[in-house]
mmCIF file of C-alpha atoms in Angstrom:
data_model
loop_
_atom_site.group_PDB
_atom_site.id
_atom_site.type_symbol
_atom_site.label_atom_id
_atom_site.label_comp_id
_atom_site.label_asym_id
_atom_site.label_seq_id
_atom_site.Cartn_x
_atom_site.Cartn_y
_atom_site.Cartn_z
ATOM 1 C CA MET A 1387 115.629 124.673 87.313
ATOM 2 C CA LYS A 1388 118.656 122.402 87.684
ATOM 3 C CA ASN A 1389 118.120 122.138 91.443
ATOM 4 C CA LYS A 1390 114.463 121.289 90.866
ATOM 5 C CA GLN A 1391 115.387 118.588 88.384
ATOM 6 C CA ARG A 1392 118.101 117.159 90.642
ATOM 7 C CA PHE A 1393 115.719 117.103 93.626
ATOM 8 C CA PHE A 1394 113.045 115.413 91.530
ATOM 9 C CA GLU A 1395 115.510 112.770 90.331
ATOM 10 C CA GLN A 1396 116.416 112.093 93.964
ATOM 11 C CA LEU A 1397 112.722 111.622 94.768
ATOM 12 C CA VAL A 1398 112.290 109.211 91.878
ATOM 13 C CA ASN A 1399 115.371 107.208 92.870
ATOM 14 C CA ALA A 1400 114.422 107.125 96.543
ATOM 15 C CA TYR A 1401 110.728 106.283 96.283
ATOM 16 C CA SER A 1402 109.902 104.688 92.925
ATOM 17 C CA SER A 1403 110.166 101.081 94.132
ATOM 18 C CA ASP A 1404 108.227 101.824 97.327
ATOM 19 C CA LEU A 1405 105.517 103.609 95.370
ATOM 20 C CA TYR A 1406 105.298 100.677 92.970
ATOM 21 C CA ARG A 1407 104.852 98.215 95.861
ATOM 22 C CA TYR A 1408 102.102 100.355 97.342
ATOM 23 C CA ALA A 1409 100.413 100.845 93.954
ATOM 24 C CA TYR A 1410 100.556 97.101 93.322
ATOM 25 C CA TRP A 1411 99.034 96.481 96.737
ATOM 26 C CA LEU A 1412 96.191 98.861 95.824
ATOM 27 C CA CYS A 1413 95.389 97.504 92.369
ATOM 28 C CA LYS A 1414 96.980 94.005 92.160
ATOM 29 C CA GLN A 1415 97.946 94.546 88.511
ATOM 30 C CA PRO A 1416 101.597 95.180 87.536
ATOM 31 C CA SER A 1417 100.876 97.308 84.475
ATOM 32 C CA VAL A 1418 98.288 99.428 86.289
ATOM 33 C CA ALA A 1419 100.687 99.863 89.215
ATOM 34 C CA GLU A 1420 103.376 101.092 86.810
ATOM 35 C CA ASP A 1421 100.909 103.553 85.274
ATOM 36 C CA LEU A 1422 99.926 104.808 88.715
ATOM 37 C CA VAL A 1423 103.545 105.411 89.674
ATOM 38 C CA GLN A 1424 104.233 107.152 86.358
ATOM 39 C CA GLU A 1425 101.219 109.418 86.776
ATOM 40 C CA THR A 1426 102.165 110.068 90.403
ATOM 41 C CA PHE A 1427 105.598 111.314 89.392
ATOM 42 C CA SER A 1428 104.119 113.314 86.530
ATOM 43 C CA ARG A 1429 101.782 115.136 88.911
ATOM 44 C CA ALA A 1430 104.566 115.483 91.478
ATOM 45 C CA TRP A 1431 106.789 117.174 88.896
ATOM 46 C CA LYS A 1432 104.052 119.662 88.032
ATOM 47 C CA ALA A 1433 103.408 120.458 91.703
ATOM 48 C CA LEU A 1434 106.974 120.193 93.013
ATOM 49 C CA ASP A 1435 106.974 123.863 94.015
ATOM 50 C CA LYS A 1436 104.136 123.117 96.455
ATOM 51 C CA LEU A 1437 106.319 120.733 98.456
ATOM 52 C CA HIS A 1438 107.714 122.965 101.188
ATOM 53 C CA ASP A 1439 109.198 120.328 103.499
ATOM 54 C CA ASP A 1440 111.567 117.779 101.960
ATOM 55 C CA LYS A 1441 110.914 115.433 104.887
ATOM 56 C CA ALA A 1442 107.242 115.250 103.911
ATOM 57 C CA ALA A 1443 108.041 114.063 100.372
ATOM 58 C CA LYS A 1444 107.221 110.415 101.075
ATOM 59 C CA ALA A 1445 103.790 111.188 102.528
ATOM 60 C CA TRP A 1446 103.171 113.726 99.760
ATOM 61 C CA LEU A 1447 103.923 111.154 97.057
ATOM 62 C CA ILE A 1448 101.718 108.550 98.778
ATOM 63 C CA THR A 1449 98.855 111.045 98.846
ATOM 64 C CA ILE A 1450 99.281 111.755 95.142
ATOM 65 C CA LEU A 1451 99.354 108.025 94.385
ATOM 66 C CA ARG A 1452 96.197 107.358 96.427
ATOM 67 C CA ASN A 1453 94.437 110.236 94.660
ATOM 68 C CA GLU A 1454 95.533 108.908 91.263
ATOM 69 C CA ASN A 1455 94.217 105.481 92.138
ATOM 70 C CA ALA A 1456 90.890 107.008 93.174
ATOM 71 C CA ARG A 1457 90.743 109.090 89.968
ATOM 72 C CA MET A 1458 91.382 106.004 87.892
ATOM 73 C CA TYR A 1459 88.400 104.197 89.402
ATOM 74 C CA GLU A 1460 85.965 107.129 89.540
ATOM 75 C CA LYS A 1461 84.712 106.554 86.027
ATOM 76 C CA PHE A 1462 85.735 102.925 85.626
ATOM 77 C CA GLN A 1463 82.827 100.475 85.654
ATOM 78 C CA PRO A 1464 84.236 96.946 85.629
ATOM 79 C CA LYS A 1465 82.391 94.182 83.869
ATOM 80 C CA TRP A 1466 81.290 91.608 86.431
ATOM 81 C CA VAL A 1467 82.343 88.084 85.632
ATOM 82 C CA GLU A 1468 81.620 85.066 87.792
ATOM 83 C CA ILE A 1469 84.791 83.153 88.658
ATOM 84 C CA GLU A 1470 85.725 80.594 91.247
ATOM 85 C CA GLU A 1471 86.919 82.063 94.519
ATOM 86 C CA SER A 1472 90.059 79.917 94.449
ATOM 87 C CA LEU A 1473 91.084 81.508 91.146
ATOM 88 C CA ALA A 1474 90.596 85.016 92.499
ATOM 89 C CA SER A 1475 92.496 84.470 95.737
ATOM 90 C CA ASP A 1476 95.812 86.066 96.594
ATOM 91 C CA GLU A 1477 98.474 85.596 93.903
ATOM 92 C CA GLY A 1478 101.382 85.839 96.339
ATOM 93 C CA ARG A 1479 100.814 82.419 97.831
ATOM 94 C CA HIS A 1480 102.644 80.799 94.892
ATOM 95 C CA ASP A 1481 105.715 83.015 95.139
ATOM 96 C CA PRO A 1482 108.638 80.678 95.957
ATOM 97 C CA SER A 1483 110.717 83.522 97.377
ATOM 98 C CA LEU A 1484 108.334 83.917 100.299
ATOM 99 C CA SER A 1485 108.698 81.618 103.270
ATOM 100 C CA LEU A 1486 105.667 79.707 104.471
ATOM 101 C CA GLU A 1487 105.283 82.021 107.459
ATOM 102 C CA GLN A 1488 105.508 85.124 105.272
ATOM 103 C CA ARG A 1489 102.901 83.749 102.890
ATOM 104 C CA GLU A 1490 100.574 82.848 105.757
ATOM 105 C CA LEU A 1491 100.989 86.297 107.300
ATOM 106 C CA ARG A 1492 100.433 87.994 103.935
ATOM 107 C CA GLN A 1493 97.292 85.935 103.352
ATOM 108 C CA ALA A 1494 96.064 86.771 106.844
ATOM 109 C CA ILE A 1495 96.629 90.502 106.265
ATOM 110 C CA MET A 1496 94.839 90.331 102.921
ATOM 111 C CA ALA A 1497 91.898 88.592 104.655
ATOM 112 C CA LEU A 1498 91.379 91.616 106.917
ATOM 113 C CA PRO A 1499 88.575 94.051 106.091
ATOM 114 C CA ASP A 1500 89.785 97.092 104.093
ATOM 115 C CA ASP A 1501 89.316 99.442 107.057
ATOM 116 C CA TYR A 1502 91.843 97.393 109.045
ATOM 117 C CA ARG A 1503 94.092 96.223 106.220
ATOM 118 C CA GLU A 1504 95.038 99.634 104.822
ATOM 119 C CA PRO A 1505 96.336 101.165 108.086
ATOM 120 C CA MET A 1506 98.157 97.895 108.863
ATOM 121 C CA VAL A 1507 99.919 97.903 105.477
ATOM 122 C CA LEU A 1508 100.826 101.581 105.803
ATOM 123 C CA GLN A 1509 102.371 100.862 109.188
ATOM 124 C CA ILE A 1510 104.130 97.596 108.298
ATOM 125 C CA LEU A 1511 105.188 98.246 104.699
ATOM 126 C CA TRP A 1512 105.863 101.953 104.889
ATOM 127 C CA GLY A 1513 106.679 102.420 108.554
ATOM 128 C CA PHE A 1514 104.239 105.302 108.985
ATOM 129 C CA SER A 1515 103.322 106.370 112.491
ATOM 130 C CA GLY A 1516 99.712 106.451 113.635
ATOM 131 C CA GLU A 1517 99.651 110.211 113.155
ATOM 132 C CA GLU A 1518 100.972 109.946 109.594
ATOM 133 C CA ILE A 1519 98.457 107.212 108.767
ATOM 134 C CA ALA A 1520 95.653 109.382 110.144
ATOM 135 C CA THR A 1521 96.764 112.195 107.844
ATOM 136 C CA GLN A 1522 96.983 109.874 104.827
ATOM 137 C CA LEU A 1523 93.551 108.351 105.391
ATOM 138 C CA ASN A 1524 91.856 111.558 106.596
ATOM 139 C CA LEU A 1525 90.969 109.949 109.922
ATOM 140 C CA LYS A 1526 91.441 110.853 113.565
ATOM 141 C CA GLN A 1527 94.512 109.343 115.157
ATOM 142 C CA ALA A 1528 92.360 107.566 117.744
ATOM 143 C CA THR A 1529 90.444 105.893 114.915
ATOM 144 C CA VAL A 1530 93.671 104.747 113.288
ATOM 145 C CA ASN A 1531 94.990 103.393 116.589
ATOM 146 C CA THR A 1532 91.745 101.504 117.165
ATOM 147 C CA ARG A 1533 91.838 100.035 113.672
ATOM 148 C CA LEU A 1534 95.472 98.982 114.081
ATOM 149 C CA PHE A 1535 94.668 97.350 117.428
ATOM 150 C CA ARG A 1536 91.686 95.503 115.977
ATOM 151 C CA ALA A 1537 93.684 94.473 112.919
ATOM 152 C CA ARG A 1538 96.360 92.937 115.159
ATOM 153 C CA GLN A 1539 93.690 91.145 117.192
ATOM 154 C CA GLN A 1540 92.116 89.737 114.035
ATOM 155 C CA LEU A 1541 95.527 88.688 112.711
ATOM 156 C CA LYS A 1542 96.199 86.805 115.946
ATOM 157 C CA GLN A 1543 92.864 85.027 115.635
ATOM 158 C CA ILE A 1544 93.437 84.167 111.984
ATOM 159 C CA MET A 1545 96.969 82.913 112.609
ATOM 160 C CA ASN A 1546 95.874 80.866 115.650
ATOM 161 C CA LEU A 1547 93.054 79.255 113.687
ATOM 162 C CA GLU A 1548 95.442 78.286 110.895
ATOM 163 C CA SER A 1549 97.969 76.792 113.292
ATOM 164 C CA GLU A 1550 95.272 74.864 115.197
ATOM 165 C CA THR A 1551 93.654 73.291 112.120
ATOM 166 C CA PRO A 1552 94.651 69.620 112.282
ATOM 167 C CA SER A 1553 95.719 67.830 109.142
ATOM 168 C CA ALA A 1554 94.357 64.453 108.102
ATOM 169 C CA ALA A 1555 97.524 62.769 109.368
ATOM 170 C CA ASP A 1556 97.127 64.395 112.794
ATOM 171 C CA THR A 1557 93.565 63.169 113.236
ATOM 172 C CA GLY A 1558 94.230 59.609 112.043
ATOM 173 C CA THR A 1559 91.608 59.868 109.293
ATOM 174 C CA MET A 1560 93.829 59.126 106.345
ATOM 175 C CA LYS A 1561 92.145 57.639 103.277
ATOM 176 C CA GLN A 1562 93.002 54.080 102.505
#
């Protein structure tokens, strides 16, 4: 029992901040992300005996977190409220700790369709290989590779469009 508890504490210490970042990326709400991480570790503790390979712990925890997120929204029916698109846009653009390039890249990634964004985030944020992403998303590896390729292509297009958009000063059409 002591070894189990010690191993679990090591898991919590090693992956709690990463799991929180991923949970926040999924739900965009700090308190919900915290609840997801808490429930993930609760379920992990109950099923710790089922983890046979310590090296698979990260992927195992991610799977639990994704399942918890899905469970949370299975019965949840949000109330639809009309709001301006500018109010609902990405919150990270006002974070002063991010450089302009990081904010632009983050916005570009968030503009990708979900099918392309999720594998891209798993690869960039978590460092998963294509094979690991395929396992996480229950897809074929070829599908994941195609989605990653297309996501990169779309990111290039988005970033090129943003850098080519001339400002008012560049076009000489400043208001007087």
